[in-house]
PDB file of C-alpha atoms in Angstrom:
ATOM      1  CA  MET A   1      22.698 -42.075   5.529  1.00  0.00           C
ATOM      2  CA  LYS A   2      24.330 -38.700   6.264  1.00  0.00           C
ATOM      3  CA  ASN A   3      24.575 -37.701   2.815  1.00  0.00           C
ATOM      4  CA  LYS A   4      20.870 -37.956   2.200  1.00  0.00           C
ATOM      5  CA  LEU A   5      20.274 -36.184   5.402  1.00  0.00           C
ATOM      6  CA  LEU A   6      22.624 -33.351   4.153  1.00  0.00           C
ATOM      7  CA  ILE A   7      20.913 -33.165   0.636  1.00  0.00           C
ATOM      8  CA  THR A   8      17.477 -33.240   2.258  1.00  0.00           C
ATOM      9  CA  VAL A   9      18.553 -30.055   4.587  1.00  0.00           C
ATOM     10  CA  LEU A  10      19.948 -28.570   1.739  1.00  0.00           C
ATOM     11  CA  LEU A  11      17.261 -28.910  -0.859  1.00  0.00           C
ATOM     12  CA  ALA A  12      14.860 -27.845   2.080  1.00  0.00           C
ATOM     13  CA  ALA A  13      17.007 -24.389   2.417  1.00  0.00           C
ATOM     14  CA  PHE A  14      17.268 -23.633  -0.933  1.00  0.00           C
ATOM     15  CA  SER A  15      13.495 -24.131  -1.464  1.00  0.00           C
ATOM     16  CA  SER A  16      12.982 -21.901   1.518  1.00  0.00           C
ATOM     17  CA  ALA A  17      15.137 -19.353   0.006  1.00  0.00           C
ATOM     18  CA  ALA A  18      13.679 -19.675  -3.462  1.00  0.00           C
ATOM     19  CA  PHE A  19       9.989 -19.058  -2.024  1.00  0.00           C
ATOM     20  CA  ALA A  20      11.005 -16.596   0.790  1.00  0.00           C
ATOM     21  CA  GLY A  21       9.415 -13.566  -1.001  1.00  0.00           C
ATOM     22  CA  HIS A  22       6.322 -15.350  -2.584  1.00  0.00           C
ATOM     23  CA  HIS A  23       4.020 -14.299   0.242  1.00  0.00           C
ATOM     24  CA  GLU A  24       5.222 -10.982   0.718  1.00  0.00           C
ATOM     25  CA  SER A  25       2.606  -8.235   0.269  1.00  0.00           C
ATOM     26  CA  LYS A  26       3.523  -5.451  -2.390  1.00  0.00           C
ATOM     27  CA  PRO A  27       4.059  -2.016  -1.103  1.00  0.00           C
ATOM     28  CA  ALA A  28       0.905   0.150  -1.035  1.00  0.00           C
ATOM     29  CA  ASP A  29       0.629   2.256  -3.764  1.00  0.00           C
ATOM     30  CA  PRO A  30       0.988   5.846  -2.875  1.00  0.00           C
ATOM     31  CA  ASN A  31      -1.431   7.073  -5.500  1.00  0.00           C
ATOM     32  CA  ILE A  32      -4.341   5.053  -4.458  1.00  0.00           C
ATOM     33  CA  LYS A  33      -4.608   7.328  -1.074  1.00  0.00           C
ATOM     34  CA  GLN A  34      -4.415  10.687  -3.374  1.00  0.00           C
ATOM     35  CA  ILE A  35      -6.872   9.166  -5.848  1.00  0.00           C
ATOM     36  CA  LYS A  36      -9.188   8.266  -2.806  1.00  0.00           C
ATOM     37  CA  ALA A  37      -8.706  11.809  -1.496  1.00  0.00           C
ATOM     38  CA  ALA A  38      -9.684  13.325  -4.877  1.00  0.00           C
ATOM     39  CA  TYR A  39     -12.779  11.147  -5.190  1.00  0.00           C
ATOM     40  CA  ASP A  40     -13.874  11.804  -1.606  1.00  0.00           C
ATOM     41  CA  LEU A  41     -13.686  15.687  -2.531  1.00  0.00           C
ATOM     42  CA  TYR A  42     -15.577  15.104  -5.933  1.00  0.00           C
ATOM     43  CA  ILE A  43     -18.376  13.423  -3.612  1.00  0.00           C
ATOM     44  CA  GLU A  44     -18.325  16.354  -1.139  1.00  0.00           C
ATOM     45  CA  HIS A  45     -18.855  19.043  -4.058  1.00  0.00           C
ATOM     46  CA  PHE A  46     -21.344  16.931  -5.633  1.00  0.00           C
ATOM     47  CA  ILE A  47     -23.640  16.501  -2.487  1.00  0.00           C
ATOM     48  CA  ALA A  48     -22.882  20.332  -1.790  1.00  0.00           C
ATOM     49  CA  SER A  49     -23.926  21.138  -5.522  1.00  0.00           C
ATOM     50  CA  ASP A  50     -20.439  22.874  -5.693  1.00  0.00           C
ATOM     51  CA  TYR A  51     -20.057  23.066  -9.416  1.00  0.00           C
ATOM     52  CA  GLU A  52     -17.022  25.138  -9.195  1.00  0.00           C
ATOM     53  CA  GLY A  53     -15.625  22.604  -6.852  1.00  0.00           C
ATOM     54  CA  ILE A  54     -16.702  19.761  -9.091  1.00  0.00           C
ATOM     55  CA  ALA A  55     -15.238  21.399 -12.076  1.00  0.00           C
ATOM     56  CA  ASP A  56     -11.863  21.976 -10.279  1.00  0.00           C
ATOM     57  CA  VAL A  57     -11.421  18.080  -9.717  1.00  0.00           C
ATOM     58  CA  MET A  58     -12.370  17.611 -13.524  1.00  0.00           C
ATOM     59  CA  GLN A  59      -9.878  17.475 -16.393  1.00  0.00           C
ATOM     60  CA  VAL A  60     -11.144  18.712 -19.901  1.00  0.00           C
ATOM     61  CA  PRO A  61     -12.350  17.507 -22.130  1.00  0.00           C
ATOM     62  CA  LEU A  62     -14.511  15.391 -19.876  1.00  0.00           C
ATOM     63  CA  VAL A  63     -16.374  12.722 -20.994  1.00  0.00           C
ATOM     64  CA  GLN A  64     -19.708  11.461 -19.318  1.00  0.00           C
ATOM     65  CA  LYS A  65     -21.601   8.453 -20.153  1.00  0.00           C
ATOM     66  CA  SER A  66     -25.050   7.519 -18.817  1.00  0.00           C
ATOM     67  CA  ASP A  67     -27.910   7.381 -21.289  1.00  0.00           C
ATOM     68  CA  SER A  68     -25.904   9.018 -24.077  1.00  0.00           C
ATOM     69  CA  ALA A  69     -22.409  10.359 -24.243  1.00  0.00           C
ATOM     70  CA  LEU A  70     -21.751  13.964 -23.391  1.00  0.00           C
ATOM     71  CA  VAL A  71     -18.240  15.992 -23.748  1.00  0.00           C
ATOM     72  CA  ALA A  72     -17.382  19.033 -21.789  1.00  0.00           C
ATOM     73  CA  ASP A  73     -14.393  20.884 -23.693  1.00  0.00           C
ATOM     74  CA  THR A  74     -14.437  23.692 -20.807  1.00  0.00           C
ATOM     75  CA  LYS A  75     -14.721  24.157 -17.184  1.00  0.00           C
ATOM     76  CA  ASP A  76     -17.653  26.131 -18.104  1.00  0.00           C
ATOM     77  CA  GLU A  77     -19.203  23.308 -20.011  1.00  0.00           C
ATOM     78  CA  VAL A  78     -18.517  20.889 -16.888  1.00  0.00           C
ATOM     79  CA  ILE A  79     -20.404  23.279 -14.830  1.00  0.00           C
ATOM     80  CA  ALA A  80     -23.492  23.348 -17.123  1.00  0.00           C
ATOM     81  CA  MET A  81     -23.160  19.632 -17.458  1.00  0.00           C
ATOM     82  CA  TYR A  82     -23.571  18.967 -13.592  1.00  0.00           C
ATOM     83  CA  LYS A  83     -26.115  21.553 -13.176  1.00  0.00           C
ATOM     84  CA  ASP A  84     -28.244  19.900 -15.536  1.00  0.00           C
ATOM     85  CA  MET A  85     -27.350  16.325 -14.106  1.00  0.00           C
ATOM     86  CA  LYS A  86     -28.266  17.664 -10.638  1.00  0.00           C
ATOM     87  CA  SER A  87     -31.716  19.315 -11.937  1.00  0.00           C
ATOM     88  CA  ASN A  88     -32.440  15.953 -13.346  1.00  0.00           C
ATOM     89  CA  ILE A  89     -31.488  13.608 -10.588  1.00  0.00           C
ATOM     90  CA  GLN A  90     -34.258  11.357  -9.138  1.00  0.00           C
ATOM     91  CA  GLY A  91     -36.949  12.997  -7.338  1.00  0.00           C
ATOM     92  CA  GLY A  92     -36.267  13.684  -3.592  1.00  0.00           C
ATOM     93  CA  TYR A  93     -32.455  13.303  -3.915  1.00  0.00           C
ATOM     94  CA  LYS A  94     -30.722  14.579  -0.956  1.00  0.00           C
ATOM     95  CA  TYR A  95     -27.456  13.023  -0.551  1.00  0.00           C
ATOM     96  CA  SER A  96     -25.386   9.877  -1.328  1.00  0.00           C
ATOM     97  CA  THR A  97     -23.171   7.357   0.467  1.00  0.00           C
ATOM     98  CA  VAL A  98     -20.315   5.387  -1.215  1.00  0.00           C
ATOM     99  CA  ASP A  99     -20.778   1.726  -0.535  1.00  0.00           C
ATOM    100  CA  SER A 100     -17.920   0.384  -1.964  1.00  0.00           C
ATOM    101  CA  LEU A 101     -15.062   1.913  -3.735  1.00  0.00           C
ATOM    102  CA  ASP A 102     -12.219  -0.136  -5.650  1.00  0.00           C
ATOM    103  CA  ILE A 103      -9.293   1.839  -7.448  1.00  0.00           C
ATOM    104  CA  ALA A 104      -6.950   0.156  -9.659  1.00  0.00           C
ATOM    105  CA  ARG A 105      -3.973   1.433 -11.992  1.00  0.00           C
ATOM    106  CA  VAL A 106      -4.678   0.811 -15.594  1.00  0.00           C
ATOM    107  CA  ILE A 107      -1.107   2.009 -16.974  1.00  0.00           C
ATOM    108  CA  ASP A 108       1.339   4.450 -15.213  1.00  0.00           C
ATOM    109  CA  SER A 109      -0.609   7.449 -14.783  1.00  0.00           C
ATOM    110  CA  ILE A 110      -4.345   6.352 -15.378  1.00  0.00           C
ATOM    111  CA  TYR A 111      -6.340   4.842 -12.842  1.00  0.00           C
ATOM    112  CA  SER A 112      -9.896   3.694 -12.535  1.00  0.00           C
ATOM    113  CA  VAL A 113     -12.333   3.767  -9.806  1.00  0.00           C
ATOM    114  CA  GLU A 114     -15.376   1.946  -9.486  1.00  0.00           C
ATOM    115  CA  ALA A 115     -18.110   3.157  -6.997  1.00  0.00           C
ATOM    116  CA  PHE A 116     -21.294   1.547  -5.696  1.00  0.00           C
ATOM    117  CA  ILE A 117     -23.533   4.449  -4.584  1.00  0.00           C
ATOM    118  CA  THR A 118     -26.729   4.635  -2.398  1.00  0.00           C
ATOM    119  CA  ARG A 119     -28.928   7.785  -2.836  1.00  0.00           C
ATOM    120  CA  TYR A 120     -31.165   9.089  -0.048  1.00  0.00           C
ATOM    121  CA  ASN A 121     -33.944  11.576   0.454  1.00  0.00           C
ATOM    122  CA  GLU A 122     -34.204  14.093   3.157  1.00  0.00           C
ATOM    123  CA  GLN A 123     -36.023  11.647   5.452  1.00  0.00           C
ATOM    124  CA  ASP A 124     -32.630   9.284   5.282  1.00  0.00           C
ATOM    125  CA  GLU A 125     -34.761   6.712   3.020  1.00  0.00           C
ATOM    126  CA  GLU A 126     -32.751   5.045   0.306  1.00  0.00           C
ATOM    127  CA  ILE A 127     -34.204   5.890  -3.066  1.00  0.00           C
ATOM    128  CA  GLY A 128     -31.774   4.357  -5.261  1.00  0.00           C
ATOM    129  CA  ARG A 129     -28.546   2.559  -6.061  1.00  0.00           C
ATOM    130  CA  ALA A 130     -25.869   3.065  -8.505  1.00  0.00           C
ATOM    131  CA  GLN A 131     -22.540   1.841  -9.867  1.00  0.00           C
ATOM    132  CA  ALA A 132     -20.122   4.589 -11.385  1.00  0.00           C
ATOM    133  CA  ILE A 133     -16.921   3.928 -13.245  1.00  0.00           C
ATOM    134  CA  TYR A 134     -14.382   6.581 -13.373  1.00  0.00           C
ATOM    135  CA  PHE A 135     -10.961   7.359 -14.963  1.00  0.00           C
ATOM    136  CA  LEU A 136      -8.403   9.668 -13.468  1.00  0.00           C
ATOM    137  CA  ASN A 137      -4.806  10.911 -14.560  1.00  0.00           C
ATOM    138  CA  ASN A 138      -2.388  12.998 -12.989  1.00  0.00           C
ATOM    139  CA  ASP A 139      -0.914  14.660 -16.353  1.00  0.00           C
ATOM    140  CA  GLU A 140      -1.578  18.224 -15.026  1.00  0.00           C
ATOM    141  CA  GLY A 141      -0.391  17.715 -11.474  1.00  0.00           C
ATOM    142  CA  PRO A 142      -3.418  16.550  -9.093  1.00  0.00           C
ATOM    143  CA  TRP A 143      -5.279  13.802 -10.106  1.00  0.00           C
ATOM    144  CA  ARG A 144      -8.188  14.642 -11.991  1.00  0.00           C
ATOM    145  CA  PHE A 145     -11.223  12.810 -13.651  1.00  0.00           C
ATOM    146  CA  PHE A 146     -11.390  12.764 -17.486  1.00  0.00           C
ATOM    147  CA  TYR A 147     -13.935   9.877 -17.966  1.00  0.00           C
ATOM    148  CA  MET A 148     -17.166   8.798 -15.986  1.00  0.00           C
ATOM    149  CA  GLN A 149     -19.993   6.226 -16.518  1.00  0.00           C
ATOM    150  CA  PHE A 150     -23.189   5.935 -14.477  1.00  0.00           C
ATOM    151  CA  PHE A 151     -25.550   2.772 -14.351  1.00  0.00           C
ATOM    152  CA  MET A 152     -28.673   2.859 -11.964  1.00  0.00           C
ATOM    153  CA  LEU A 153     -29.185  -0.679 -10.311  1.00  0.00           C
TER     154      LEU A 153
END
C-alpha cells in the first residue's frame, strides 16, 4: 500500500514538473510595439495629408493593391501615389478610425498588419468601412511598409 501511494505521489510530481511551463505565456514580441507605432504614425500622416511623412514610413519599391496593382519605385512616386489616392477617396472623407489591428510575425524581419477602418465625414458620420493588409520589414533600420492592399466593406 505504501508503495502504491509513493508511486502515485511520484507520478503526480513528475507530471506536474513536465507540464509546469505548459500554460506560461510567451514573452511579448518587442517588435509589435514598434510596428504599432509605425502604423499609428502612418495613419496620422494619412489623415493630415502629410505626403512627405507618408513617404518616410514607406520602403521602395512599394506595392499597393486595391482595384489594380501600383508600384512606386521612388519617394516621389510614393508621394504621387498618395496624392492621387486621397484625391479619389470617397466623397466627404475627413478622417479614419482604426477599429481593430492585428499584427503578426511572418518571418524574422517581416510582419503583417491587418486593420479594420471606419471612415467619417466632417459631421462625424460614418461614410464607409475598409479592411487593409500591410507588410512591413526593418531591413533599412526602422519598420517600413512595403506592401498594402485595401478592401472596401
